[in-house]
């Protein structure tokens, strides 16, 4: 095997607002088209979903399972909601498991703190410290990865319900954290502004709710790694084996800037700071985005590179590039057709986006599409940052108008519609 590409944070149809196609048999087909070798199952604590998975997944003995030559790792995301120091905290954490027995041991313990059947991503009233204690009482092999650590509503450093430091959140258990997930709205460079994160591997996953979106963020390793080896590489931040991450341009994420969706207000952190984070239109507090939050907690300037950093590449999904090139929306037949031609010829999407030459792409489809890919690779893009739940736009051509599209609800959840207490 060449590179080993992983995307371990996805959801099943048992999570809210998720496509009914998010099942390993269908996902394995998409994984091949995208170029992903290892996918998370998501939602593994849900008993009904687990029953289905046990029928489909073939255990390999290396900590992974197989469907149509694509590997799967047992994973879930958990939403912890708890009070600490007088504040309500809401934090999402991704877990991975080496086998079903470990999942079921944990299921027994966690079911005391909330329902594991009502949502594929269960909400537990349990604080971070006790949560880690419970996990480690069961197994040393479970990976613990705080999810999309900067999003405002449900994350470790989130402006609305998170913490200001790892110590505050995890106290004496920081060393039990396997890696940190940067999320769509931040990229490694932003995270490098905090020296306290230097010792962690920064991972990227799609947090996808539909098959089309898997692999939009991913991790690239030098070659195949077993479950045990993967955990070790992440814990050690092994630069020899963890080659780079695939990232959205963080501006494309839904919470990059500060703003108000309903007021149509989007502001750079410097501007919102001047306004004291008050919306100039409605007078209420702005939703403080990821960039603002990073600046607030950072102890370094933007642009700083830690000595042992893992590099990254910013990509734009291929259908977005095609859509901009031909002026048709992403889910039209026209876009789909060109996407298929490219995938058929060059094997998978990640290949097309990262490796296939401009000349080769030009020979296969309209050279304007090749130009878009070239612009993306060279970072020659125009960025309109996302804010308060609105996706940003990355324009790969100077000369086009792109309308903001409302996409399906997925990653980086919006604010809760109702109180969870
Ligand atoms: Zn989440
Ligand atoms: Zn407003």
mmCIF file of C-alpha atoms and ligand atoms in Angstrom:
data_model
loop_
_atom_site.group_PDB
_atom_site.id
_atom_site.type_symbol
_atom_site.label_atom_id
_atom_site.label_comp_id
_atom_site.label_asym_id
_atom_site.label_seq_id
_atom_site.Cartn_x
_atom_site.Cartn_y
_atom_site.Cartn_z
ATOM 1 C CA UNK A 1 0.000 0.000 0.000
ATOM 2 C CA UNK A 2 1.194 3.516 -0.768
ATOM 3 C CA UNK A 3 -0.175 6.065 1.671
ATOM 4 C CA UNK A 4 -2.670 5.117 4.356
ATOM 5 C CA UNK A 5 -5.460 7.700 4.389
ATOM 6 C CA UNK A 6 -7.914 7.828 7.283
ATOM 7 C CA UNK A 7 -11.140 9.634 8.081
ATOM 8 C CA UNK A 8 -12.414 8.312 11.386
ATOM 9 C CA UNK A 9 -15.080 10.820 12.436
ATOM 10 C CA UNK A 10 -18.346 10.204 10.546
ATOM 11 C CA UNK A 11 -21.954 9.551 11.559
ATOM 12 C CA UNK A 12 -24.533 6.847 10.875
ATOM 13 C CA UNK A 13 -28.232 7.186 10.063
ATOM 14 C CA UNK A 14 -28.836 6.882 13.811
ATOM 15 C CA UNK A 15 -27.492 10.398 14.329
ATOM 16 C CA UNK A 16 -29.744 13.365 13.698
ATOM 17 C CA UNK A 17 -29.785 14.914 10.216
ATOM 18 C CA UNK A 18 -27.740 12.141 8.656
ATOM 19 C CA UNK A 19 -28.186 10.507 5.246
ATOM 20 C CA UNK A 20 -29.658 7.003 5.262
ATOM 21 C CA UNK A 21 -26.704 6.033 3.027
ATOM 22 C CA UNK A 22 -24.166 6.365 5.823
ATOM 23 C CA UNK A 23 -23.683 2.589 6.128
ATOM 24 C CA UNK A 24 -20.434 0.655 5.630
ATOM 25 C CA UNK A 25 -21.592 -1.202 2.493
ATOM 26 C CA UNK A 26 -22.392 2.084 0.733
ATOM 27 C CA UNK A 27 -19.593 4.039 2.390
ATOM 28 C CA UNK A 28 -17.000 1.520 1.243
ATOM 29 C CA UNK A 29 -17.854 2.377 -2.367
ATOM 30 C CA UNK A 30 -17.514 6.092 -1.728
ATOM 31 C CA UNK A 31 -14.282 5.541 0.220
ATOM 32 C CA UNK A 32 -12.706 3.984 -2.876
ATOM 33 C CA UNK A 33 -13.849 6.865 -5.094
ATOM 34 C CA UNK A 34 -12.530 9.382 -2.615
ATOM 35 C CA UNK A 35 -9.260 7.552 -1.889
ATOM 36 C CA UNK A 36 -9.846 6.737 1.778
ATOM 37 C CA UNK A 37 -8.343 3.511 3.192
ATOM 38 C CA UNK A 38 -9.736 3.607 6.730
ATOM 39 C CA UNK A 39 -13.127 4.972 7.753
ATOM 40 C CA UNK A 40 -14.760 5.303 11.144
ATOM 41 C CA UNK A 41 -18.054 3.508 11.642
ATOM 42 C CA UNK A 42 -19.398 6.326 13.806
ATOM 43 C CA UNK A 43 -22.156 5.845 16.377
ATOM 44 C CA UNK A 44 -20.884 2.470 17.600
ATOM 45 C CA UNK A 45 -22.535 2.829 21.031
ATOM 46 C CA UNK A 46 -25.971 2.710 19.427
ATOM 47 C CA UNK A 47 -27.205 -0.873 20.003
ATOM 48 C CA UNK A 48 -29.325 -1.172 16.881
ATOM 49 C CA UNK A 49 -26.627 0.183 14.589
ATOM 50 C CA UNK A 50 -24.100 -2.106 16.248
ATOM 51 C CA UNK A 51 -26.303 -5.096 15.554
ATOM 52 C CA UNK A 52 -26.346 -4.139 11.865
ATOM 53 C CA UNK A 53 -22.602 -3.618 11.791
ATOM 54 C CA UNK A 54 -21.869 -6.995 13.312
ATOM 55 C CA UNK A 55 -23.577 -8.549 10.304
ATOM 56 C CA UNK A 56 -21.673 -6.508 7.713
ATOM 57 C CA UNK A 57 -18.202 -6.026 9.166
ATOM 58 C CA UNK A 58 -15.549 -8.694 8.842
ATOM 59 C CA UNK A 59 -13.108 -8.679 11.758
ATOM 60 C CA UNK A 60 -9.448 -8.793 10.659
ATOM 61 C CA UNK A 61 -7.565 -9.229 13.897
ATOM 62 C CA UNK A 62 -5.551 -5.999 13.595
ATOM 63 C CA UNK A 63 -8.117 -3.822 15.338
ATOM 64 C CA UNK A 64 -9.953 -3.084 12.085
ATOM 65 C CA UNK A 65 -12.899 -4.521 10.179
ATOM 66 C CA UNK A 66 -13.365 -4.868 6.439
ATOM 67 C CA UNK A 67 -16.086 -4.272 3.864
ATOM 68 C CA UNK A 68 -15.267 -4.410 0.111
ATOM 69 C CA UNK A 69 -11.537 -4.012 0.790
ATOM 70 C CA UNK A 70 -12.108 -0.821 2.766
ATOM 71 C CA UNK A 71 -11.079 -0.845 6.428
ATOM 72 C CA UNK A 72 -13.335 0.325 9.231
ATOM 73 C CA UNK A 73 -12.504 1.295 12.787
ATOM 74 C CA UNK A 74 -15.155 1.232 15.522
ATOM 75 C CA UNK A 75 -15.813 4.830 16.554
ATOM 76 C CA UNK A 76 -18.314 7.109 18.184
ATOM 77 C CA UNK A 77 -18.687 10.746 19.082
ATOM 78 C CA UNK A 78 -20.024 11.605 22.518
ATOM 79 C CA UNK A 79 -21.509 14.871 23.681
ATOM 80 C CA UNK A 80 -20.671 15.617 27.311
ATOM 81 C CA UNK A 81 -22.879 18.214 28.985
ATOM 82 C CA UNK A 82 -21.972 19.183 32.521
ATOM 83 C CA UNK A 83 -21.456 21.985 34.982
ATOM 84 C CA UNK A 84 -17.966 22.963 35.993
ATOM 85 C CA UNK A 85 -17.024 26.015 38.010
ATOM 86 C CA UNK A 86 -20.504 27.414 37.642
ATOM 87 C CA UNK A 87 -20.592 27.200 33.839
ATOM 88 C CA UNK A 88 -22.424 24.777 31.557
ATOM 89 C CA UNK A 89 -19.899 22.944 29.371
ATOM 90 C CA UNK A 90 -20.710 21.087 26.194
ATOM 91 C CA UNK A 91 -17.916 19.135 24.646
ATOM 92 C CA UNK A 92 -17.731 16.584 21.863
ATOM 93 C CA UNK A 93 -15.192 13.786 22.033
ATOM 94 C CA UNK A 94 -14.445 11.048 19.497
ATOM 95 C CA UNK A 95 -13.567 7.567 20.766
ATOM 96 C CA UNK A 96 -12.173 4.590 18.879
ATOM 97 C CA UNK A 97 -12.278 0.951 19.972
ATOM 98 C CA UNK A 98 -10.163 -2.089 19.051
ATOM 99 C CA UNK A 99 -13.098 -4.542 19.250
ATOM 100 C CA UNK A 100 -16.787 -4.964 20.048
ATOM 101 C CA UNK A 101 -16.121 -6.370 23.538
ATOM 102 C CA UNK A 102 -14.505 -3.115 24.625
ATOM 103 C CA UNK A 103 -17.418 -1.148 23.123
ATOM 104 C CA UNK A 104 -19.915 -3.194 25.075
ATOM 105 C CA UNK A 105 -18.033 -2.878 28.343
ATOM 106 C CA UNK A 106 -18.083 0.887 27.991
ATOM 107 C CA UNK A 107 -21.706 0.893 26.898
ATOM 108 C CA UNK A 108 -22.711 -0.681 30.210
ATOM 109 C CA UNK A 109 -20.962 1.994 32.233
ATOM 110 C CA UNK A 110 -21.992 4.980 30.125
ATOM 111 C CA UNK A 111 -25.657 4.022 29.974
ATOM 112 C CA UNK A 112 -25.878 5.205 33.604
ATOM 113 C CA UNK A 113 -25.264 8.790 32.459
ATOM 114 C CA UNK A 114 -27.665 9.178 29.557
ATOM 115 C CA UNK A 115 -29.553 7.398 26.799
ATOM 116 C CA UNK A 116 -27.443 5.557 24.257
ATOM 117 C CA UNK A 117 -30.444 4.703 22.100
ATOM 118 C CA UNK A 118 -32.050 8.070 21.335
ATOM 119 C CA UNK A 119 -29.197 9.466 19.223
ATOM 120 C CA UNK A 120 -26.211 7.911 17.458
ATOM 121 C CA UNK A 121 -24.124 10.610 19.094
ATOM 122 C CA UNK A 122 -25.263 10.216 22.700
ATOM 123 C CA UNK A 123 -25.447 13.093 25.160
ATOM 124 C CA UNK A 124 -24.200 12.228 28.635
ATOM 125 C CA UNK A 125 -24.273 14.289 31.804
ATOM 126 C CA UNK A 126 -20.780 13.448 32.778
ATOM 127 C CA UNK A 127 -17.734 15.667 33.252
ATOM 128 C CA UNK A 128 -14.548 15.280 31.227
ATOM 129 C CA UNK A 129 -12.442 14.053 34.126
ATOM 130 C CA UNK A 130 -14.831 11.339 35.292
ATOM 131 C CA UNK A 131 -15.427 10.381 31.657
ATOM 132 C CA UNK A 132 -11.735 9.663 31.137
ATOM 133 C CA UNK A 133 -11.525 7.753 34.400
ATOM 134 C CA UNK A 134 -14.377 5.502 33.295
ATOM 135 C CA UNK A 135 -12.765 4.886 29.916
ATOM 136 C CA UNK A 136 -9.406 3.993 31.406
ATOM 137 C CA UNK A 137 -10.986 1.675 33.979
ATOM 138 C CA UNK A 138 -12.122 -0.344 30.974
ATOM 139 C CA UNK A 139 -9.256 -0.177 28.522
ATOM 140 C CA UNK A 140 -5.979 1.525 27.686
ATOM 141 C CA UNK A 141 -6.616 0.915 23.997
ATOM 142 C CA UNK A 142 -9.508 3.326 23.469
ATOM 143 C CA UNK A 143 -8.356 6.445 21.628
ATOM 144 C CA UNK A 144 -9.665 9.701 23.101
ATOM 145 C CA UNK A 145 -9.828 12.581 20.619
ATOM 146 C CA UNK A 146 -11.573 15.864 21.511
ATOM 147 C CA UNK A 147 -13.607 16.730 18.392
ATOM 148 C CA UNK A 148 -13.516 19.961 16.294
ATOM 149 C CA UNK A 149 -11.881 21.662 19.271
ATOM 150 C CA UNK A 150 -12.634 25.273 18.279
ATOM 151 C CA UNK A 151 -16.299 25.332 17.255
ATOM 152 C CA UNK A 152 -18.359 27.700 19.419
ATOM 153 C CA UNK A 153 -21.106 25.423 20.724
ATOM 154 C CA UNK A 154 -19.797 21.948 21.428
ATOM 155 C CA UNK A 155 -16.063 21.838 21.832
ATOM 156 C CA UNK A 156 -13.065 21.853 24.126
ATOM 157 C CA UNK A 157 -12.136 25.506 23.423
ATOM 158 C CA UNK A 158 -15.561 26.637 22.131
ATOM 159 C CA UNK A 159 -16.393 30.271 22.899
ATOM 160 C CA UNK A 160 -19.832 29.394 24.271
ATOM 161 C CA UNK A 161 -19.387 26.245 26.299
ATOM 162 C CA UNK A 162 -15.766 25.220 26.343
ATOM 163 C CA UNK A 163 -12.654 25.795 28.423
ATOM 164 C CA UNK A 164 -9.702 28.167 28.141
ATOM 165 C CA UNK A 165 -7.087 25.457 28.617
ATOM 166 C CA UNK A 166 -6.530 21.709 28.498
ATOM 167 C CA UNK A 167 -5.689 21.736 32.220
ATOM 168 C CA UNK A 168 -9.074 23.204 33.090
ATOM 169 C CA UNK A 169 -10.860 20.559 31.057
ATOM 170 C CA UNK A 170 -8.838 17.425 31.757
ATOM 171 C CA UNK A 171 -6.866 18.210 34.940
ATOM 172 C CA UNK A 172 -4.480 15.284 35.550
ATOM 173 C CA UNK A 173 -5.612 13.320 32.522
ATOM 174 C CA UNK A 174 -4.145 15.404 29.720
ATOM 175 C CA UNK A 175 -1.710 12.604 28.943
ATOM 176 C CA UNK A 176 -4.655 10.293 28.190
ATOM 177 C CA UNK A 177 -5.615 12.420 25.170
ATOM 178 C CA UNK A 178 -4.556 10.617 21.985
ATOM 179 C CA UNK A 179 -4.819 13.559 19.565
ATOM 180 C CA UNK A 180 -6.829 16.742 18.933
ATOM 181 C CA UNK A 181 -9.199 17.225 15.997
ATOM 182 C CA UNK A 182 -8.885 20.673 14.396
ATOM 183 C CA UNK A 183 -12.345 20.740 12.739
ATOM 184 C CA UNK A 184 -13.271 22.351 9.437
ATOM 185 C CA UNK A 185 -13.039 25.952 10.640
ATOM 186 C CA UNK A 186 -9.459 25.755 11.841
ATOM 187 C CA UNK A 187 -6.284 24.439 10.283
ATOM 188 C CA UNK A 188 -2.989 23.393 11.903
ATOM 189 C CA UNK A 189 -1.391 26.809 11.438
ATOM 190 C CA UNK A 190 -4.029 28.387 13.673
ATOM 191 C CA UNK A 191 -3.458 25.686 16.301
ATOM 192 C CA UNK A 192 0.320 26.245 16.167
ATOM 193 C CA UNK A 193 -0.370 29.633 17.792
ATOM 194 C CA UNK A 194 -0.863 27.809 21.120
ATOM 195 C CA UNK A 195 2.329 26.335 22.558
ATOM 196 C CA UNK A 196 0.253 24.131 24.874
ATOM 197 C CA UNK A 197 -0.898 22.099 21.850
ATOM 198 C CA UNK A 198 2.607 21.361 20.539
ATOM 199 C CA UNK A 199 2.823 17.925 22.087
ATOM 200 C CA UNK A 200 -0.345 16.676 20.379
ATOM 201 C CA UNK A 201 -0.946 15.250 16.944
ATOM 202 C CA UNK A 202 -3.525 17.425 15.204
ATOM 203 C CA UNK A 203 -5.903 15.223 13.247
ATOM 204 C CA UNK A 204 -8.503 16.066 10.626
ATOM 205 C CA UNK A 205 -11.682 14.186 9.834
ATOM 206 C CA UNK A 206 -14.749 14.932 7.758
ATOM 207 C CA UNK A 207 -17.406 14.644 10.526
ATOM 208 C CA UNK A 208 -19.523 13.736 7.535
ATOM 209 C CA UNK A 209 -23.285 13.155 7.603
ATOM 210 C CA UNK A 210 -23.494 12.146 3.932
ATOM 211 C CA UNK A 211 -21.288 9.829 1.818
ATOM 212 C CA UNK A 212 -20.425 12.604 -0.615
ATOM 213 C CA UNK A 213 -18.577 14.493 2.080
ATOM 214 C CA UNK A 214 -16.292 11.796 3.471
ATOM 215 C CA UNK A 215 -12.603 12.555 3.154
ATOM 216 C CA UNK A 216 -13.065 16.306 2.790
ATOM 217 C CA UNK A 217 -10.626 16.346 5.708
ATOM 218 C CA UNK A 218 -8.341 13.371 6.363
ATOM 219 C CA UNK A 219 -5.009 12.119 7.696
ATOM 220 C CA UNK A 220 -2.234 10.730 5.522
ATOM 221 C CA UNK A 221 0.212 8.176 6.923
ATOM 222 C CA UNK A 222 3.276 6.683 5.251
ATOM 223 C CA UNK A 223 1.870 3.165 4.937
ATOM 224 C CA UNK A 224 -0.531 0.751 6.552
ATOM 225 C CA UNK A 225 -0.753 0.960 10.346
ATOM 226 C CA UNK A 226 -2.633 -1.455 12.607
ATOM 227 C CA UNK A 227 -4.944 -0.066 15.289
ATOM 228 C CA UNK A 228 -2.160 -0.306 17.884
ATOM 229 C CA UNK A 229 0.394 1.313 15.596
ATOM 230 C CA UNK A 230 -2.000 4.108 14.652
ATOM 231 C CA UNK A 231 -2.595 4.921 18.301
ATOM 232 C CA UNK A 232 1.143 4.919 18.949
ATOM 233 C CA UNK A 233 1.945 7.130 15.969
ATOM 234 C CA UNK A 234 -0.662 9.660 17.095
ATOM 235 C CA UNK A 235 0.457 9.615 20.727
ATOM 236 C CA UNK A 236 4.100 10.008 19.814
ATOM 237 C CA UNK A 237 3.350 12.489 17.035
ATOM 238 C CA UNK A 238 5.625 10.388 14.876
ATOM 239 C CA UNK A 239 6.624 12.635 11.963
ATOM 240 C CA UNK A 240 8.205 9.749 10.075
ATOM 241 C CA UNK A 241 4.856 8.000 9.771
ATOM 242 C CA UNK A 242 2.251 10.785 10.071
ATOM 243 C CA UNK A 243 2.971 12.612 6.817
ATOM 244 C CA UNK A 244 0.337 15.360 6.625
ATOM 245 C CA UNK A 245 -3.330 16.219 7.008
ATOM 246 C CA UNK A 246 -5.822 17.176 4.331
ATOM 247 C CA UNK A 247 -7.704 20.309 5.297
ATOM 248 C CA UNK A 248 -10.494 22.543 4.155
ATOM 249 C CA UNK A 249 -9.398 26.112 3.770
ATOM 250 C CA UNK A 250 -10.496 27.086 7.312
ATOM 251 C CA UNK A 251 -12.352 30.090 5.891
ATOM 252 C CA UNK A 252 -14.756 27.635 4.261
ATOM 253 C CA UNK A 253 -15.841 26.286 7.670
ATOM 254 C CA UNK A 254 -19.105 27.490 9.147
ATOM 255 C CA UNK A 255 -17.571 29.250 12.133
ATOM 256 C CA UNK A 256 -14.401 30.939 10.941
ATOM 257 C CA UNK A 257 -15.355 34.610 11.436
ATOM 258 C CA UNK A 258 -17.573 36.242 14.084
ATOM 259 C CA UNK A 259 -21.102 37.231 13.112
ATOM 260 C CA UNK A 260 -24.848 36.812 13.045
ATOM 261 C CA UNK A 261 -26.456 34.602 10.456
ATOM 262 C CA UNK A 262 -29.880 36.235 10.693
ATOM 263 C CA UNK A 263 -28.470 39.758 10.575
ATOM 264 C CA UNK A 264 -26.111 38.997 7.664
ATOM 265 C CA UNK A 265 -23.209 40.321 9.722
ATOM 266 C CA UNK A 266 -19.760 38.776 9.279
ATOM 267 C CA UNK A 267 -16.703 40.274 10.950
ATOM 268 C CA UNK A 268 -12.959 39.699 11.258
ATOM 269 C CA UNK A 269 -11.938 39.289 14.931
ATOM 270 C CA UNK A 270 -10.254 42.727 14.911
ATOM 271 C CA UNK A 271 -13.496 44.407 13.858
ATOM 272 C CA UNK A 272 -15.746 42.537 16.281
ATOM 273 C CA UNK A 273 -13.329 43.253 19.102
ATOM 274 C CA UNK A 274 -13.690 46.978 18.386
ATOM 275 C CA UNK A 275 -17.467 46.547 18.597
ATOM 276 C CA UNK A 276 -17.110 44.701 21.895
ATOM 277 C CA UNK A 277 -18.617 41.630 20.207
ATOM 278 C CA UNK A 278 -22.002 43.396 19.907
ATOM 279 C CA UNK A 279 -23.878 42.979 16.613
ATOM 280 C CA UNK A 280 -24.176 46.385 14.903
ATOM 281 C CA UNK A 281 -27.582 45.383 13.536
ATOM 282 C CA UNK A 282 -29.498 43.753 16.401
ATOM 283 C CA UNK A 283 -27.429 44.777 19.420
ATOM 284 C CA UNK A 284 -27.087 41.234 20.743
ATOM 285 C CA UNK A 285 -23.831 39.384 21.408
ATOM 286 C CA UNK A 286 -22.207 38.026 18.242
ATOM 287 C CA UNK A 287 -21.454 34.351 17.728
ATOM 288 C CA UNK A 288 -17.721 34.341 18.274
ATOM 289 C CA UNK A 289 -16.045 32.209 15.641
ATOM 290 C CA UNK A 290 -12.984 30.055 15.652
ATOM 291 C CA UNK A 291 -10.441 32.633 14.479
ATOM 292 C CA UNK A 292 -11.386 35.036 17.273
ATOM 293 C CA UNK A 293 -11.182 32.298 19.818
ATOM 294 C CA UNK A 294 -7.747 31.150 18.621
ATOM 295 C CA UNK A 295 -6.418 34.715 18.827
ATOM 296 C CA UNK A 296 -7.811 35.040 22.330
ATOM 297 C CA UNK A 297 -6.096 31.910 23.690
ATOM 298 C CA UNK A 298 -2.902 32.103 21.593
ATOM 299 C CA UNK A 299 0.532 32.795 23.017
ATOM 300 C CA UNK A 300 2.210 33.080 19.598
ATOM 301 C CA UNK A 301 1.810 35.077 16.390
ATOM 302 C CA UNK A 302 0.050 33.661 13.325
ATOM 303 C CA UNK A 303 2.643 32.088 11.040
ATOM 304 C CA UNK A 304 4.725 30.452 13.780
ATOM 305 C CA UNK A 305 5.820 26.866 13.035
ATOM 306 C CA UNK A 306 6.641 24.533 15.930
ATOM 307 C CA UNK A 307 9.864 22.574 15.308
ATOM 308 C CA UNK A 308 8.167 19.176 14.995
ATOM 309 C CA UNK A 309 5.011 20.215 13.171
ATOM 310 C CA UNK A 310 3.104 17.839 10.878
ATOM 311 C CA UNK A 311 2.457 19.603 7.552
ATOM 312 C CA UNK A 312 -0.926 19.986 5.866
ATOM 313 C CA UNK A 313 -2.521 20.650 2.492
ATOM 314 C CA UNK A 314 -5.603 22.786 1.907
ATOM 315 C CA UNK A 315 -7.965 21.248 -0.623
ATOM 316 C CA UNK A 316 -11.315 22.253 -2.101
ATOM 317 C CA UNK A 317 -13.740 19.374 -2.828
ATOM 318 C CA UNK A 318 -13.554 18.428 -6.523
ATOM 319 C CA UNK A 319 -17.262 18.944 -7.148
ATOM 320 C CA UNK A 320 -16.962 22.495 -5.861
ATOM 321 C CA UNK A 321 -14.174 23.205 -8.337
ATOM 322 C CA UNK A 322 -16.103 21.658 -11.248
ATOM 323 C CA UNK A 323 -19.221 23.540 -10.211
ATOM 324 C CA UNK A 324 -17.353 26.856 -10.238
ATOM 325 C CA UNK A 325 -15.707 26.012 -13.571
ATOM 326 C CA UNK A 326 -18.941 25.269 -15.422
ATOM 327 C CA UNK A 327 -21.286 27.555 -13.496
ATOM 328 C CA UNK A 328 -23.674 24.773 -12.457
ATOM 329 C CA UNK A 329 -24.418 23.751 -8.922
ATOM 330 C CA UNK A 330 -22.649 20.839 -7.236
ATOM 331 C CA UNK A 331 -25.513 18.403 -7.419
ATOM 332 C CA UNK A 332 -26.337 18.772 -11.106
ATOM 333 C CA UNK A 333 -25.909 16.020 -13.681
ATOM 334 C CA UNK A 334 -23.327 18.146 -15.506
ATOM 335 C CA UNK A 335 -21.076 18.418 -12.458
ATOM 336 C CA UNK A 336 -21.543 14.759 -11.614
ATOM 337 C CA UNK A 337 -20.608 13.668 -15.138
ATOM 338 C CA UNK A 338 -17.289 15.510 -15.182
ATOM 339 C CA UNK A 339 -16.510 14.271 -11.674
ATOM 340 C CA UNK A 340 -17.089 10.701 -12.854
ATOM 341 C CA UNK A 341 -14.834 11.090 -15.895
ATOM 342 C CA UNK A 342 -11.992 12.300 -13.685
ATOM 343 C CA UNK A 343 -12.454 9.607 -11.041
ATOM 344 C CA UNK A 344 -12.665 6.850 -13.645
ATOM 345 C CA UNK A 345 -9.449 7.949 -15.276
ATOM 346 C CA UNK A 346 -7.400 8.846 -12.180
ATOM 347 C CA UNK A 347 -8.775 6.355 -9.648
ATOM 348 C CA UNK A 348 -9.925 8.630 -6.853
ATOM 349 C CA UNK A 349 -10.656 12.214 -5.821
ATOM 350 C CA UNK A 350 -7.656 12.720 -3.567
ATOM 351 C CA UNK A 351 -5.377 11.712 -6.471
ATOM 352 C CA UNK A 352 -7.026 14.239 -8.762
ATOM 353 C CA UNK A 353 -6.846 17.035 -6.207
ATOM 354 C CA UNK A 354 -3.295 16.388 -5.039
ATOM 355 C CA UNK A 355 -1.222 14.468 -7.567
ATOM 356 C CA UNK A 356 -2.412 14.283 -11.174
ATOM 357 C CA UNK A 357 -0.619 16.849 -13.352
ATOM 358 C CA UNK A 358 -2.282 19.908 -14.826
ATOM 359 C CA UNK A 359 -1.460 18.601 -18.318
ATOM 360 C CA UNK A 360 -3.078 15.231 -17.712
ATOM 361 C CA UNK A 361 -6.244 16.780 -16.310
ATOM 362 C CA UNK A 362 -6.391 19.215 -19.256
ATOM 363 C CA UNK A 363 -6.236 16.312 -21.681
ATOM 364 C CA UNK A 364 -9.190 14.647 -19.959
ATOM 365 C CA UNK A 365 -11.644 17.481 -19.250
ATOM 366 C CA UNK A 366 -11.975 21.206 -19.974
ATOM 367 C CA UNK A 367 -8.679 22.902 -19.119
ATOM 368 C CA UNK A 368 -10.594 25.419 -17.020
ATOM 369 C CA UNK A 369 -11.128 22.652 -14.463
ATOM 370 C CA UNK A 370 -7.408 21.869 -14.527
ATOM 371 C CA UNK A 371 -6.745 25.575 -13.931
ATOM 372 C CA UNK A 372 -9.064 25.569 -10.912
ATOM 373 C CA UNK A 373 -7.185 22.623 -9.429
ATOM 374 C CA UNK A 374 -3.862 24.329 -10.135
ATOM 375 C CA UNK A 375 -5.061 27.542 -8.450
ATOM 376 C CA UNK A 376 -6.172 25.557 -5.414
ATOM 377 C CA UNK A 377 -2.828 23.753 -5.173
ATOM 378 C CA UNK A 378 -0.955 27.051 -5.375
ATOM 379 C CA UNK A 379 -3.272 28.740 -2.893
ATOM 380 C CA UNK A 380 -4.368 31.262 -5.539
ATOM 381 C CA UNK A 381 -7.916 31.390 -4.268
ATOM 382 C CA UNK A 382 -10.291 34.059 -3.047
ATOM 383 C CA UNK A 383 -11.722 33.341 0.393
ATOM 384 C CA UNK A 384 -15.063 34.522 1.717
ATOM 385 C CA UNK A 385 -15.053 33.352 5.347
ATOM 386 C CA UNK A 386 -17.927 31.415 6.916
ATOM 387 C CA UNK A 387 -19.610 32.716 10.086
ATOM 388 C CA UNK A 388 -22.374 31.786 12.559
ATOM 389 C CA UNK A 389 -23.348 28.575 10.791
ATOM 390 C CA UNK A 390 -22.970 29.859 7.213
ATOM 391 C CA UNK A 391 -20.342 28.036 5.142
ATOM 392 C CA UNK A 392 -17.599 30.166 3.636
ATOM 393 C CA UNK A 393 -16.690 30.151 -0.039
ATOM 394 C CA UNK A 394 -13.352 29.432 -1.644
ATOM 395 C CA UNK A 395 -13.299 30.808 -5.187
ATOM 396 C CA UNK A 396 -10.741 29.055 -7.359
ATOM 397 C CA UNK A 397 -11.242 31.553 -10.199
ATOM 398 C CA UNK A 398 -10.985 35.337 -10.042
ATOM 399 C CA UNK A 399 -13.698 35.992 -12.575
ATOM 400 C CA UNK A 400 -16.775 34.250 -11.163
ATOM 401 C CA UNK A 401 -19.729 35.030 -8.981
ATOM 402 C CA UNK A 402 -20.506 32.367 -6.410
ATOM 403 C CA UNK A 403 -23.687 32.443 -4.418
ATOM 404 C CA UNK A 404 -23.719 31.307 -0.808
ATOM 405 C CA UNK A 405 -25.495 27.973 -0.754
ATOM 406 C CA UNK A 406 -27.377 26.546 2.183
ATOM 407 C CA UNK A 407 -26.004 23.049 2.465
ATOM 408 C CA UNK A 408 -27.329 20.123 4.363
ATOM 409 C CA UNK A 409 -26.880 20.274 8.078
ATOM 410 C CA UNK A 410 -23.736 18.521 9.146
ATOM 411 C CA UNK A 411 -20.432 19.101 10.863
ATOM 412 C CA UNK A 412 -19.853 21.849 13.370
ATOM 413 C CA UNK A 413 -23.316 21.939 14.794
ATOM 414 C CA UNK A 414 -25.233 25.139 15.108
ATOM 415 C CA UNK A 415 -26.359 26.414 18.470
ATOM 416 C CA UNK A 416 -28.756 24.109 20.296
ATOM 417 C CA UNK A 417 -32.405 24.708 19.504
ATOM 418 C CA UNK A 418 -33.427 23.706 22.985
ATOM 419 C CA UNK A 419 -31.707 23.473 26.300
ATOM 420 C CA UNK A 420 -30.088 20.143 27.018
ATOM 421 C CA UNK A 421 -30.756 20.490 30.729
HETATM 422 ZN ZN1 LIG B 1 -19.417 17.091 17.029
HETATM 423 ZN ZN1 LIG B 2 -27.394 40.515 14.982
#
